[in-house]
Amino acid sequence: MAATLAGVPARPRRLLASRRTRIGILYALPAVAYLLALFVYPIFSTLLLSVQDLDGSLTLHWYADALTGVNLSVLFTTLRIAAETALFSLVIGFLLANAISRLRPLPAALAMLIVVVPHFISALVRTYGWIIMLGDKGLVNQLLAGLGVPGAPYQLLYNEIGVVIGTTAMMLPYTVLLLYGVMRGVDRRLLAAAASMGAGRLVIFRRVYLPLVAPGLATAGLLSFILALGYYITPALMGGPNQTMIASLINQQVMKQNQWNGAAAEGVILLLLTFAGLLLVKLVSSLGEAKKRSAS
Amino acid sequence: MAEFGVSTPSVGVAGAKPAASTGKALSVVALRKTYGDAVAVDEASMEIAAGEFVTFLGASGSGKTTTLMMIAGFCEPDSGTITVGGRDVTRLAPQKRNLGFVFQQYLLFPHMTVGENVAFPLQLRGVPKEEIRRRVGQTLEMAGLSGFAGRRPRELSGGQQQRVALCRALVYRPPVILMDEPLGALDKKLRDQLQVEIKTIQQELGLTVIYVTHDQEEALVLSDRIAVMRNGRIEQFDTPRELFERPKTAFVADFLGAANFLPGRVEQQSDAHTLVRLDHSGGLLKTRRHDLAAGVAVTVAVQPGRLRVCPPDDGFCTGTVETATYVGSVVRAGVRIDSRDTSRDTSRDTSRDTGRDTGRDTGRDTGRGAPLLRLEVPAGRGPVTGERVGICADPDDVNLFPGEQGR
Amino acid sequence: MTTSPIGRRALLRGAAALAALPALAACGTGTSRSSSASGGSGAGGGKTVAVRNSGGAYGEALKKAIYDPFTQETGITVQVANLDGAQVLAQIKQGRPQVDLIDNSMMDHAKFVRENALEQLDLDRLKNVKTAQLPENLITEYAVAVNFYAQCMAYRTDAFGGRKPESWADFWDAKAFQGGRSMCNPDADLPELEFALLADGVAMDKLYPLDVDRAFKAMERIRGEVKKFWDSGPLPGMLLTRQEVTMATVWHGRLADLFKQGVPVAAQLNGARRQFQGYAIAKGAPHLDAAYQLFDYSIRPEVQARLAMTYPTNPSSPLAYDKISEEVRNGLAGAPQYYDKGFDADTEWWLKNEEAVTKRWLGWARG
Ligand SMILES: Nc1ncnc2c1ncn2[C@@H]1O[C@H](COP(=O)(O)OP(=O)(O)OP(=O)(O)O)[C@@H](O)[C@H]1O
Ligand SMILES: [Mg+2]
C-alpha cells in the first residue's frame, strides 16, 4: 500500500481506507442516525430555546432565573436528594443483591420480583401504602412505640427522610439488578482461592470481592444519582416543599404556565449536572487507578 | 463442580490431636460424598507421607476434584475424616487448613498485579513488608517470572499465569499443596516443560503435593504414588511401577498401560504358578500364582512391552504379524493370534462349550474374530510383516483377573 | 408567541429526550391516552365528536351520564381522549387538534384563550344556555361553565371532643383545634390565599383583589401545623383516614368516598372556594357541528343533574338541583342551602397572579 510509505500524516486516511473501518462505519450508521434524530437534534433545539427570549432575541436570563432565588435552592435540594438516594440505594442495593446472588434461582427470582414490584404500583396506591407504613400512626411508628423506643413516633413522611425512603425504594430495582448482574459475574472460585490461602471472610470481602464489584458499584451509584436528578413524583409524594425537585419546577412551568424557555434552561442545567456526574465518576476511578499504578 | 464459597463448613473443634501419625503429611479415612443419589466419592482412604508427590488419576467424573475439594475444605464430606499433619481438619473452614491450592483455571485475582497476587497470602500472614518483597521476588525468579511483577494477570500468557498461580501457592510454604489439573489448559509442549519445573521445585523444597490429572503419562512422570480413581472409588494406590506391573484390577491395567487382554480359564494351580487355558488359541499360559480355582473364567493382561517373540512351538500361542512399525528403539507389532482350529490344538473342546464364545469357536471364525496382540519388542530382532511367530511372556509379567475383561 | 411551530415541536421532543435521561424513572402519573368510542346505535352513520376530559372516575361518570345518552339520542359517536392541557395546546398550535370539545377548568380555558387556541362561541347554537338559567359570569366568549367543584375544609369528627370548626379562623386556631393540618400544594390547585385572608378577618365579598402580603403573613401562622401540602385529590382524605392530620382542605367531591367508608370526617362549607369547569371548542376542531351539539346537550339541566347523580359534581344550572334526589343534593356543595356559604374564585385575578403567587408560595413554603 502506497499510503504506508507516507508515514504518520497518512494515518487517518489509512484508517478510513481499511476495510474494517469502513464496515465499522456502516454498522454504526443506524445508531448514529438514531442518536442524531432522537437526541442530538432535540437537545440542540432545547439549547436554542433556553437562550431565546419571548420575542426571539438571544438572552441568558432564563439561566439567571434558574440559578437564583428559590430555583437555585431547589437545584441544590435536587443535588442533595439525588446524592442521598444514590448513597442509600447503593448500600441497600448492595446488601440485597449480595443476598439474592447467594439464593437459588427460584427464590432469587422471587426476591427480585419483590424488589421490582413497587414500580408497577400506581402512585396513588403507593402514597397510601407509605402512609400506612411510615405515618405517625403507621406500622413502623406503632412498632417503635410498642417497643418503647424513645422519641417515637418519628416523623418519617413529608420530610427528607420520607423522600429518601421513597426514592431509594424506587431506585432499588435498578441498583439491585445492576449489582446482581455484576455479582453473578464475579468468579466465586476467586473467593475460594483466597480462602485456600488463608483469607478470612472479612479479608476476602474487602480485598477480593469489593474490588471485583467496584466497577458495578460506581455504575450503579452514578445511575441512581442521574435517575434521581430527574425524579419528582416520589419526592412530591413523600416530601414537603423543602424537597421540591428541579423536575417538578420544569413540569410546573410547562404544564401550568406554558413557559417553555425557562423549562428548557432548567432542562439543560439538569443535563449538564448529569454530565458532571459522569465526569466525576470517571475522574475518581481514573484517579484511583493512577494511585494504584504509582503504588506498585 | 463442587459448590465453591467461603461459607462452607463451620469452624469445628480444631483441637490438634497428639501426633499419632508422625511423618504423615495427610491422611484421609473413608471419605464419602454424595450429590443426591449420585456417589461422587466412595469410601476413599489414603495416607500420604511428607514430601510425597501423589497423583489422583482417573477418567472424567471419577471424583478426583471432589476428593481434592474435600481435602481443601471447599466442600464438606458426608462422612470420613481428613487429617493434616496429625490435625483433624474435616470440619475446618478452608482458610484454617493452611493448605495451598492451585486451580485448573489459575484463578489469579484480576484486580491485582502479579506481584500483589503472590504477595497476598504473605500479607494475610502478617509477614513484614521487606520480607514479603524478598520472598515474592525470590519465588517469581524461581518460576522465571522476574520481570512480570508489575503486570496484570490478563497481560500474561496461559503458561505464565499458571506459573504465577504456582508461585502464589508456593510462596507461603504450606505443608501440603493441592493442584487440580493445573496444566490441563496448556498445550503439550508447555505442559511438559512445566511438569519438569513443578517436579524440580517439589523436590528442591521437599513439598507434599497432591496432584489431579487424567493424563496417565503426566501422572507417571510426576508421581511418587498414584491413586487410580474410578466411579468415586480409589481403585489402587501405589507406585507407578506397582500399578504398571502389578495392577490389582483389569481397569488399572488397562488405564495405565493399554494392556493386552485375553480371555481364558484356570486350568491348573501349582505352588508357584497358575496355568491358564486361553479361549482363542487354546494355548496354555503360565503366570505367577493367583488364588483361583480351576475352571474359573479369567482375563489375562500383559503389557505390550512384556511380550516376546519366540519360535512358534515355544509360545503360549502362535500368530501372524500383521503390522510392524519401527518407533525408534522398539518395534510395535500387531500379531493376529491363530484360533484353536488353525493351531490344531483340540485338547479342550469338551470342557468349554458353555461360554458365550461357543458359536465363534466352531471353526467358522477364522482370523477376524481372533484377537490382535500388541507387542513392543527391541528393534534389533524385530519381526516382519507376514511372519508366523510364537508369543511368550515371563510368568511374572502376566496379570490375571477373575471374570471377563473389565473394560 | 414568536417561536415557530417547528421549534415548538422540536422542543417537545427535546424535552422528551432530556426527560429520558434523568427522569427515566419518574413514572407514575403519565398521561394515559384512552380513546373509547361510545357504543352508539349508529343512526348518524359515522358522525363523531372527540372530547378531552381528565379521565378517571370523573371521565367514567361523564361517559355514563352524558356521552352514552347523547349517542343514543343523536347517533353521534363520542370519542374520549385524556390528554394534558399542554398536549391539546400543542396539537391546536400545529393546526391538527385531535379533540373538538375540551372539558377543562375555566382557568385553563382562559389560558387557552391567551394562546388563541379556542373557537369563539356562537351562543345561538347553544340554546340551553338560556333555558338552564346559567349565571352571567359563567358564560364567556370562549367557554361556558357546566359544573363546579368546591374546595373546603374537612375535619375528623372524633378529634375535637364534639366541637365543630366553623370557619377558617378555627382551621387556623391550632390551640383550640389541635392536630396536624394539610393544605394544597400549587401542583394540585391554586394556593389557598383566600382561606388565609378569611381566617385573618377579611370579609368574603371583599376578598378580591387579594392582599397577597397579608395572605402570606396569615399563612405563616399555620405553616408549622401543616404536615403535608397535598398534591393529589385523594391525599387529604387518606391523611384524615389515617389520622395523620385532624383537619385538611379538600376537594369537597372527594369526601363522598370517605363518608361511604364510614370514616369519621365531616365537611365545613363555610368559606368554600368554588372553581368552575366548562366546555370550550378547540380552534380548528374537525367536527364543529357535533361539538356544538354535545356542548349544548351537556348544559341541559336534566343532563347536569344526571351527572351530579353519578359523580359528586355541582351543576352550574340552578334548575338542575330540583332534578336531583334530596339525598344526593344534600351531599353537594352547590345545594341551595350551602351555596351562599362559599365564594367563586376570581379567574381573572388568578390568571394575572398565579405565576407570581406560585413562585412566592414555593419560596414561602421552603422557609
Ligand atoms: N456440585 C455437584 N453437584 C452434583 N454432582 C456433582 C457436583 N460436583 C461433582 N458432581 C459429580 O460428582 C462426580 C465426580 O465429580 P468430580 O468433579 O470430582 O470429577 P473429576 O474426577 O474431577 O472429573 P474431571 O476430570 O472431569 O474434572 C461426577 O459424577 C459429577 O457429576
Ligand atoms: Mg475435576
mmCIF file with all atom_site columns, N, CA, C and O in Angstrom, chain B residues 189-227:
data_model
loop_
_atom_site.group_PDB
_atom_site.id
_atom_site.type_symbol
_atom_site.label_atom_id
_atom_site.label_alt_id
_atom_site.label_comp_id
_atom_site.label_asym_id
_atom_site.label_entity_id
_atom_site.label_seq_id
_atom_site.pdbx_PDB_ins_code
_atom_site.Cartn_x
_atom_site.Cartn_y
_atom_site.Cartn_z
_atom_site.occupancy
_atom_site.B_iso_or_equiv
_atom_site.pdbx_formal_charge
_atom_site.auth_seq_id
_atom_site.auth_comp_id
_atom_site.auth_asym_id
_atom_site.auth_atom_id
_atom_site.pdbx_PDB_model_num
ATOM 1   N N  . LYS B 1 189 ? 3.527  -28.963 24.800 1.00 0.00 ? 189 LYS B N  1
ATOM 2   C CA . LYS B 1 189 ? 4.915  -28.573 24.985 1.00 0.00 ? 189 LYS B CA 1
ATOM 3   C C  . LYS B 1 189 ? 5.095  -27.837 26.321 1.00 0.00 ? 189 LYS B C  1
ATOM 4   O O  . LYS B 1 189 ? 5.980  -28.143 27.115 1.00 0.00 ? 189 LYS B O  1
ATOM 5   N N  . LEU B 1 190 ? 4.190  -26.893 26.539 1.00 0.00 ? 190 LEU B N  1
ATOM 6   C CA . LEU B 1 190 ? 4.237  -26.107 27.759 1.00 0.00 ? 190 LEU B CA 1
ATOM 7   C C  . LEU B 1 190 ? 4.011  -27.006 28.967 1.00 0.00 ? 190 LEU B C  1
ATOM 8   O O  . LEU B 1 190 ? 4.633  -26.856 30.014 1.00 0.00 ? 190 LEU B O  1
ATOM 9   N N  . ARG B 1 191 ? 3.120  -27.964 28.774 1.00 0.00 ? 191 ARG B N  1
ATOM 10  C CA . ARG B 1 191 ? 2.796  -28.878 29.860 1.00 0.00 ? 191 ARG B CA 1
ATOM 11  C C  . ARG B 1 191 ? 4.040  -29.664 30.256 1.00 0.00 ? 191 ARG B C  1
ATOM 12  O O  . ARG B 1 191 ? 4.382  -29.757 31.430 1.00 0.00 ? 191 ARG B O  1
ATOM 13  N N  . ASP B 1 192 ? 4.724  -30.189 29.251 1.00 0.00 ? 192 ASP B N  1
ATOM 14  C CA . ASP B 1 192 ? 5.934  -30.965 29.531 1.00 0.00 ? 192 ASP B CA 1
ATOM 15  C C  . ASP B 1 192 ? 6.948  -30.126 30.289 1.00 0.00 ? 192 ASP B C  1
ATOM 16  O O  . ASP B 1 192 ? 7.539  -30.566 31.275 1.00 0.00 ? 192 ASP B O  1
ATOM 17  N N  . GLN B 1 193 ? 7.079  -28.896 29.843 1.00 0.00 ? 193 GLN B N  1
ATOM 18  C CA . GLN B 1 193 ? 8.070  -28.010 30.447 1.00 0.00 ? 193 GLN B CA 1
ATOM 19  C C  . GLN B 1 193 ? 7.702  -27.712 31.901 1.00 0.00 ? 193 GLN B C  1
ATOM 20  O O  . GLN B 1 193 ? 8.532  -27.801 32.801 1.00 0.00 ? 193 GLN B O  1
ATOM 21  N N  . LEU B 1 194 ? 6.425  -27.404 32.119 1.00 0.00 ? 194 LEU B N  1
ATOM 22  C CA . LEU B 1 194 ? 6.002  -27.058 33.477 1.00 0.00 ? 194 LEU B CA 1
ATOM 23  C C  . LEU B 1 194 ? 6.010  -28.267 34.398 1.00 0.00 ? 194 LEU B C  1
ATOM 24  O O  . LEU B 1 194 ? 6.279  -28.144 35.592 1.00 0.00 ? 194 LEU B O  1
ATOM 25  N N  . GLN B 1 195 ? 5.742  -29.450 33.826 1.00 0.00 ? 195 GLN B N  1
ATOM 26  C CA . GLN B 1 195 ? 5.831  -30.669 34.632 1.00 0.00 ? 195 GLN B CA 1
ATOM 27  C C  . GLN B 1 195 ? 7.208  -30.782 35.258 1.00 0.00 ? 195 GLN B C  1
ATOM 28  O O  . GLN B 1 195 ? 7.345  -31.030 36.452 1.00 0.00 ? 195 GLN B O  1
ATOM 29  N N  . VAL B 1 196 ? 8.196  -30.543 34.421 1.00 0.00 ? 196 VAL B N  1
ATOM 30  C CA . VAL B 1 196 ? 9.570  -30.637 34.915 1.00 0.00 ? 196 VAL B CA 1
ATOM 31  C C  . VAL B 1 196 ? 9.805  -29.605 36.011 1.00 0.00 ? 196 VAL B C  1
ATOM 32  O O  . VAL B 1 196 ? 10.372 -29.895 37.063 1.00 0.00 ? 196 VAL B O  1
ATOM 33  N N  . GLU B 1 197 ? 9.282  -28.376 35.756 1.00 0.00 ? 197 GLU B N  1
ATOM 34  C CA . GLU B 1 197 ? 9.502  -27.321 36.749 1.00 0.00 ? 197 GLU B CA 1
ATOM 35  C C  . GLU B 1 197 ? 8.819  -27.649 38.075 1.00 0.00 ? 197 GLU B C  1
ATOM 36  O O  . GLU B 1 197 ? 9.386  -27.482 39.145 1.00 0.00 ? 197 GLU B O  1
ATOM 37  N N  . ILE B 1 198 ? 7.599  -28.131 37.967 1.00 0.00 ? 198 ILE B N  1
ATOM 38  C CA . ILE B 1 198 ? 6.865  -28.461 39.188 1.00 0.00 ? 198 ILE B CA 1
ATOM 39  C C  . ILE B 1 198 ? 7.611  -29.541 39.963 1.00 0.00 ? 198 ILE B C  1
ATOM 40  O O  . ILE B 1 198 ? 7.809  -29.452 41.170 1.00 0.00 ? 198 ILE B O  1
ATOM 41  N N  . LYS B 1 199 ? 8.035  -30.551 39.231 1.00 0.00 ? 199 LYS B N  1
ATOM 42  C CA . LYS B 1 199 ? 8.714  -31.666 39.890 1.00 0.00 ? 199 LYS B CA 1
ATOM 43  C C  . LYS B 1 199 ? 10.019 -31.193 40.547 1.00 0.00 ? 199 LYS B C  1
ATOM 44  O O  . LYS B 1 199 ? 10.322 -31.556 41.683 1.00 0.00 ? 199 LYS B O  1
ATOM 45  N N  . THR B 1 200 ? 10.741 -30.358 39.826 1.00 0.00 ? 200 THR B N  1
ATOM 46  C CA . THR B 1 200 ? 12.010 -29.858 40.363 1.00 0.00 ? 200 THR B CA 1
ATOM 47  C C  . THR B 1 200 ? 11.781 -29.075 41.647 1.00 0.00 ? 200 THR B C  1
ATOM 48  O O  . THR B 1 200 ? 12.449 -29.303 42.660 1.00 0.00 ? 200 THR B O  1
ATOM 49  N N  . ILE B 1 201 ? 10.807 -28.155 41.584 1.00 0.00 ? 201 ILE B N  1
ATOM 50  C CA . ILE B 1 201 ? 10.527 -27.329 42.760 1.00 0.00 ? 201 ILE B CA 1
ATOM 51  C C  . ILE B 1 201 ? 10.075 -28.194 43.922 1.00 0.00 ? 201 ILE B C  1
ATOM 52  O O  . ILE B 1 201 ? 10.511 -28.027 45.061 1.00 0.00 ? 201 ILE B O  1
ATOM 53  N N  . GLN B 1 202 ? 9.226  -29.144 43.611 1.00 0.00 ? 202 GLN B N  1
ATOM 54  C CA . GLN B 1 202 ? 8.712  -30.015 44.666 1.00 0.00 ? 202 GLN B CA 1
ATOM 55  C C  . GLN B 1 202 ? 9.843  -30.748 45.362 1.00 0.00 ? 202 GLN B C  1
ATOM 56  O O  . GLN B 1 202 ? 9.882  -30.829 46.583 1.00 0.00 ? 202 GLN B O  1
ATOM 57  N N  . GLN B 1 203 ? 10.775 -31.227 44.558 1.00 0.00 ? 203 GLN B N  1
ATOM 58  C CA . GLN B 1 203 ? 11.871 -31.984 45.151 1.00 0.00 ? 203 GLN B CA 1
ATOM 59  C C  . GLN B 1 203 ? 12.828 -31.082 45.913 1.00 0.00 ? 203 GLN B C  1
ATOM 60  O O  . GLN B 1 203 ? 13.268 -31.410 46.999 1.00 0.00 ? 203 GLN B O  1
ATOM 61  N N  . GLU B 1 204 ? 13.080 -29.916 45.317 1.00 0.00 ? 204 GLU B N  1
ATOM 62  C CA . GLU B 1 204 ? 14.014 -28.997 45.982 1.00 0.00 ? 204 GLU B CA 1
ATOM 63  C C  . GLU B 1 204 ? 13.496 -28.559 47.336 1.00 0.00 ? 204 GLU B C  1
ATOM 64  O O  . GLU B 1 204 ? 14.212 -28.488 48.315 1.00 0.00 ? 204 GLU B O  1
ATOM 65  N N  . LEU B 1 205 ? 12.208 -28.246 47.375 1.00 0.00 ? 205 LEU B N  1
ATOM 66  C CA . LEU B 1 205 ? 11.641 -27.723 48.619 1.00 0.00 ? 205 LEU B CA 1
ATOM 67  C C  . LEU B 1 205 ? 11.072 -28.816 49.506 1.00 0.00 ? 205 LEU B C  1
ATOM 68  O O  . LEU B 1 205 ? 10.593 -28.564 50.598 1.00 0.00 ? 205 LEU B O  1
ATOM 69  N N  . GLY B 1 206 ? 11.076 -30.044 49.002 1.00 0.00 ? 206 GLY B N  1
ATOM 70  C CA . GLY B 1 206 ? 10.533 -31.141 49.790 1.00 0.00 ? 206 GLY B CA 1
ATOM 71  C C  . GLY B 1 206 ? 9.054  -31.008 50.060 1.00 0.00 ? 206 GLY B C  1
ATOM 72  O O  . GLY B 1 206 ? 8.561  -31.314 51.150 1.00 0.00 ? 206 GLY B O  1
ATOM 73  N N  . LEU B 1 207 ? 8.309  -30.512 49.077 1.00 0.00 ? 207 LEU B N  1
ATOM 74  C CA . LEU B 1 207 ? 6.882  -30.254 49.280 1.00 0.00 ? 207 LEU B CA 1
ATOM 75  C C  . LEU B 1 207 ? 6.070  -31.537 49.201 1.00 0.00 ? 207 LEU B C  1
ATOM 76  O O  . LEU B 1 207 ? 6.435  -32.474 48.504 1.00 0.00 ? 207 LEU B O  1
ATOM 77  N N  . THR B 1 208 ? 4.971  -31.519 49.913 1.00 0.00 ? 208 THR B N  1
ATOM 78  C CA . THR B 1 208 ? 3.983  -32.577 49.743 1.00 0.00 ? 208 THR B CA 1
ATOM 79  C C  . THR B 1 208 ? 2.948  -32.059 48.751 1.00 0.00 ? 208 THR B C  1
ATOM 80  O O  . THR B 1 208 ? 2.384  -30.991 48.937 1.00 0.00 ? 208 THR B O  1
ATOM 81  N N  . VAL B 1 209 ? 2.746  -32.830 47.706 1.00 0.00 ? 209 VAL B N  1
ATOM 82  C CA . VAL B 1 209 ? 1.830  -32.354 46.663 1.00 0.00 ? 209 VAL B CA 1
ATOM 83  C C  . VAL B 1 209 ? 0.790  -33.421 46.368 1.00 0.00 ? 209 VAL B C  1
ATOM 84  O O  . VAL B 1 209 ? 1.111  -34.612 46.270 1.00 0.00 ? 209 VAL B O  1
ATOM 85  N N  . ILE B 1 210 ? -0.452 -32.979 46.302 1.00 0.00 ? 210 ILE B N  1
ATOM 86  C CA . ILE B 1 210 ? -1.491 -33.859 45.748 1.00 0.00 ? 210 ILE B CA 1
ATOM 87  C C  . ILE B 1 210 ? -1.941 -33.233 44.442 1.00 0.00 ? 210 ILE B C  1
ATOM 88  O O  . ILE B 1 210 ? -2.313 -32.064 44.399 1.00 0.00 ? 210 ILE B O  1
ATOM 89  N N  . TYR B 1 211 ? -1.874 -34.036 43.425 1.00 0.00 ? 211 TYR B N  1
ATOM 90  C CA . TYR B 1 211 ? -1.996 -33.522 42.067 1.00 0.00 ? 211 TYR B CA 1
ATOM 91  C C  . TYR B 1 211 ? -3.099 -34.292 41.369 1.00 0.00 ? 211 TYR B C  1
ATOM 92  O O  . TYR B 1 211 ? -3.210 -35.507 41.518 1.00 0.00 ? 211 TYR B O  1
ATOM 93  N N  . VAL B 1 212 ? -3.939 -33.576 40.652 1.00 0.00 ? 212 VAL B N  1
ATOM 94  C CA . VAL B 1 212 ? -5.021 -34.252 39.942 1.00 0.00 ? 212 VAL B CA 1
ATOM 95  C C  . VAL B 1 212 ? -4.783 -34.164 38.446 1.00 0.00 ? 212 VAL B C  1
ATOM 96  O O  . VAL B 1 212 ? -4.434 -33.114 37.929 1.00 0.00 ? 212 VAL B O  1
ATOM 97  N N  . THR B 1 213 ? -4.946 -35.285 37.779 1.00 0.00 ? 213 THR B N  1
ATOM 98  C CA . THR B 1 213 ? -4.820 -35.250 36.327 1.00 0.00 ? 213 THR B CA 1
ATOM 99  C C  . THR B 1 213 ? -5.592 -36.414 35.743 1.00 0.00 ? 213 THR B C  1
ATOM 100 O O  . THR B 1 213 ? -5.935 -37.364 36.449 1.00 0.00 ? 213 THR B O  1
ATOM 101 N N  . HIS B 1 214 ? -5.953 -36.331 34.478 1.00 0.00 ? 214 HIS B N  1
ATOM 102 C CA . HIS B 1 214 ? -6.445 -37.552 33.846 1.00 0.00 ? 214 HIS B CA 1
ATOM 103 C C  . HIS B 1 214 ? -5.523 -37.980 32.707 1.00 0.00 ? 214 HIS B C  1
ATOM 104 O O  . HIS B 1 214 ? -5.874 -38.798 31.878 1.00 0.00 ? 214 HIS B O  1
ATOM 105 N N  . ASP B 1 215 ? -4.315 -37.403 32.746 1.00 0.00 ? 215 ASP B N  1
ATOM 106 C CA . ASP B 1 215 ? -3.310 -37.757 31.760 1.00 0.00 ? 215 ASP B CA 1
ATOM 107 C C  . ASP B 1 215 ? -2.350 -38.735 32.422 1.00 0.00 ? 215 ASP B C  1
ATOM 108 O O  . ASP B 1 215 ? -1.586 -38.377 33.319 1.00 0.00 ? 215 ASP B O  1
ATOM 109 N N  . GLN B 1 216 ? -2.392 -40.008 31.985 1.00 0.00 ? 216 GLN B N  1
ATOM 110 C CA . GLN B 1 216 ? -1.610 -41.016 32.706 1.00 0.00 ? 216 GLN B CA 1
ATOM 111 C C  . GLN B 1 216 ? -0.116 -40.790 32.556 1.00 0.00 ? 216 GLN B C  1
ATOM 112 O O  . GLN B 1 216 ? 0.651  -41.048 33.471 1.00 0.00 ? 216 GLN B O  1
ATOM 113 N N  . GLU B 1 217 ? 0.290  -40.254 31.425 1.00 0.00 ? 217 GLU B N  1
ATOM 114 C CA . GLU B 1 217 ? 1.715  -40.015 31.219 1.00 0.00 ? 217 GLU B CA 1
ATOM 115 C C  . GLU B 1 217 ? 2.210  -38.982 32.222 1.00 0.00 ? 217 GLU B C  1
ATOM 116 O O  . GLU B 1 217 ? 3.259  -39.135 32.848 1.00 0.00 ? 217 GLU B O  1
ATOM 117 N N  . GLU B 1 218 ? 1.399  -37.915 32.385 1.00 0.00 ? 218 GLU B N  1
ATOM 118 C CA . GLU B 1 218 ? 1.744  -36.873 33.355 1.00 0.00 ? 218 GLU B CA 1
ATOM 119 C C  . GLU B 1 218 ? 1.863  -37.478 34.752 1.00 0.00 ? 218 GLU B C  1
ATOM 120 O O  . GLU B 1 218 ? 2.799  -37.192 35.500 1.00 0.00 ? 218 GLU B O  1
ATOM 121 N N  . ALA B 1 219 ? 0.906  -38.333 35.058 1.00 0.00 ? 219 ALA B N  1
ATOM 122 C CA . ALA B 1 219 ? 0.920  -38.967 36.373 1.00 0.00 ? 219 ALA B CA 1
ATOM 123 C C  . ALA B 1 219 ? 2.196  -39.777 36.570 1.00 0.00 ? 219 ALA B C  1
ATOM 124 O O  . ALA B 1 219 ? 2.837  -39.713 37.627 1.00 0.00 ? 219 ALA B O  1
ATOM 125 N N  . LEU B 1 220 ? 2.594  -40.518 35.542 1.00 0.00 ? 220 LEU B N  1
ATOM 126 C CA . LEU B 1 220 ? 3.785  -41.360 35.665 1.00 0.00 ? 220 LEU B CA 1
ATOM 127 C C  . LEU B 1 220 ? 5.044  -40.518 35.824 1.00 0.00 ? 220 LEU B C  1
ATOM 128 O O  . LEU B 1 220 ? 5.930  -40.844 36.599 1.00 0.00 ? 220 LEU B O  1
ATOM 129 N N  . VAL B 1 221 ? 5.096  -39.417 35.085 1.00 0.00 ? 221 VAL B N  1
ATOM 130 C CA . VAL B 1 221 ? 6.285  -38.564 35.123 1.00 0.00 ? 221 VAL B CA 1
ATOM 131 C C  . VAL B 1 221 ? 6.475  -37.951 36.505 1.00 0.00 ? 221 VAL B C  1
ATOM 132 O O  . VAL B 1 221 ? 7.568  -37.886 37.038 1.00 0.00 ? 221 VAL B O  1
ATOM 133 N N  . LEU B 1 222 ? 5.349  -37.497 37.091 1.00 0.00 ? 222 LEU B N  1
ATOM 134 C CA . LEU B 1 222 ? 5.468  -36.679 38.288 1.00 0.00 ? 222 LEU B CA 1
ATOM 135 C C  . LEU B 1 222 ? 5.474  -37.469 39.590 1.00 0.00 ? 222 LEU B C  1
ATOM 136 O O  . LEU B 1 222 ? 6.120  -37.089 40.560 1.00 0.00 ? 222 LEU B O  1
ATOM 137 N N  . SER B 1 223 ? 4.745  -38.560 39.627 1.00 0.00 ? 223 SER B N  1
ATOM 138 C CA . SER B 1 223 ? 4.290  -39.059 40.920 1.00 0.00 ? 223 SER B CA 1
ATOM 139 C C  . SER B 1 223 ? 5.236  -40.007 41.611 1.00 0.00 ? 223 SER B C  1
ATOM 140 O O  . SER B 1 223 ? 5.906  -40.817 40.972 1.00 0.00 ? 223 SER B O  1
ATOM 141 N N  . ASP B 1 224 ? 5.234  -39.921 42.939 1.00 0.00 ? 224 ASP B N  1
ATOM 142 C CA . ASP B 1 224 ? 5.795  -40.982 43.748 1.00 0.00 ? 224 ASP B CA 1
ATOM 143 C C  . ASP B 1 224 ? 4.771  -42.104 43.838 1.00 0.00 ? 224 ASP B C  1
ATOM 144 O O  . ASP B 1 224 ? 5.090  -43.265 43.739 1.00 0.00 ? 224 ASP B O  1
ATOM 145 N N  . ARG B 1 225 ? 3.524  -41.692 44.066 1.00 0.00 ? 225 ARG B N  1
ATOM 146 C CA . ARG B 1 225 ? 2.449  -42.683 44.069 1.00 0.00 ? 225 ARG B CA 1
ATOM 147 C C  . ARG B 1 225 ? 1.236  -42.126 43.337 1.00 0.00 ? 225 ARG B C  1
ATOM 148 O O  . ARG B 1 225 ? 1.016  -40.919 43.317 1.00 0.00 ? 225 ARG B O  1
ATOM 149 N N  . ILE B 1 226 ? 0.473  -43.056 42.783 1.00 0.00 ? 226 ILE B N  1
ATOM 150 C CA . ILE B 1 226 ? -0.704 -42.650 42.018 1.00 0.00 ? 226 ILE B CA 1
ATOM 151 C C  . ILE B 1 226 ? -1.923 -43.354 42.591 1.00 0.00 ? 226 ILE B C  1
ATOM 152 O O  . ILE B 1 226 ? -1.880 -44.551 42.879 1.00 0.00 ? 226 ILE B O  1
ATOM 153 N N  . ALA B 1 227 ? -2.978 -42.566 42.796 1.00 0.00 ? 227 ALA B N  1
ATOM 154 C CA . ALA B 1 227 ? -4.254 -43.171 43.174 1.00 0.00 ? 227 ALA B CA 1
ATOM 155 C C  . ALA B 1 227 ? -5.116 -43.212 41.933 1.00 0.00 ? 227 ALA B C  1
ATOM 156 O O  . ALA B 1 227 ? -5.505 -42.172 41.409 1.00 0.00 ? 227 ALA B O  1
#
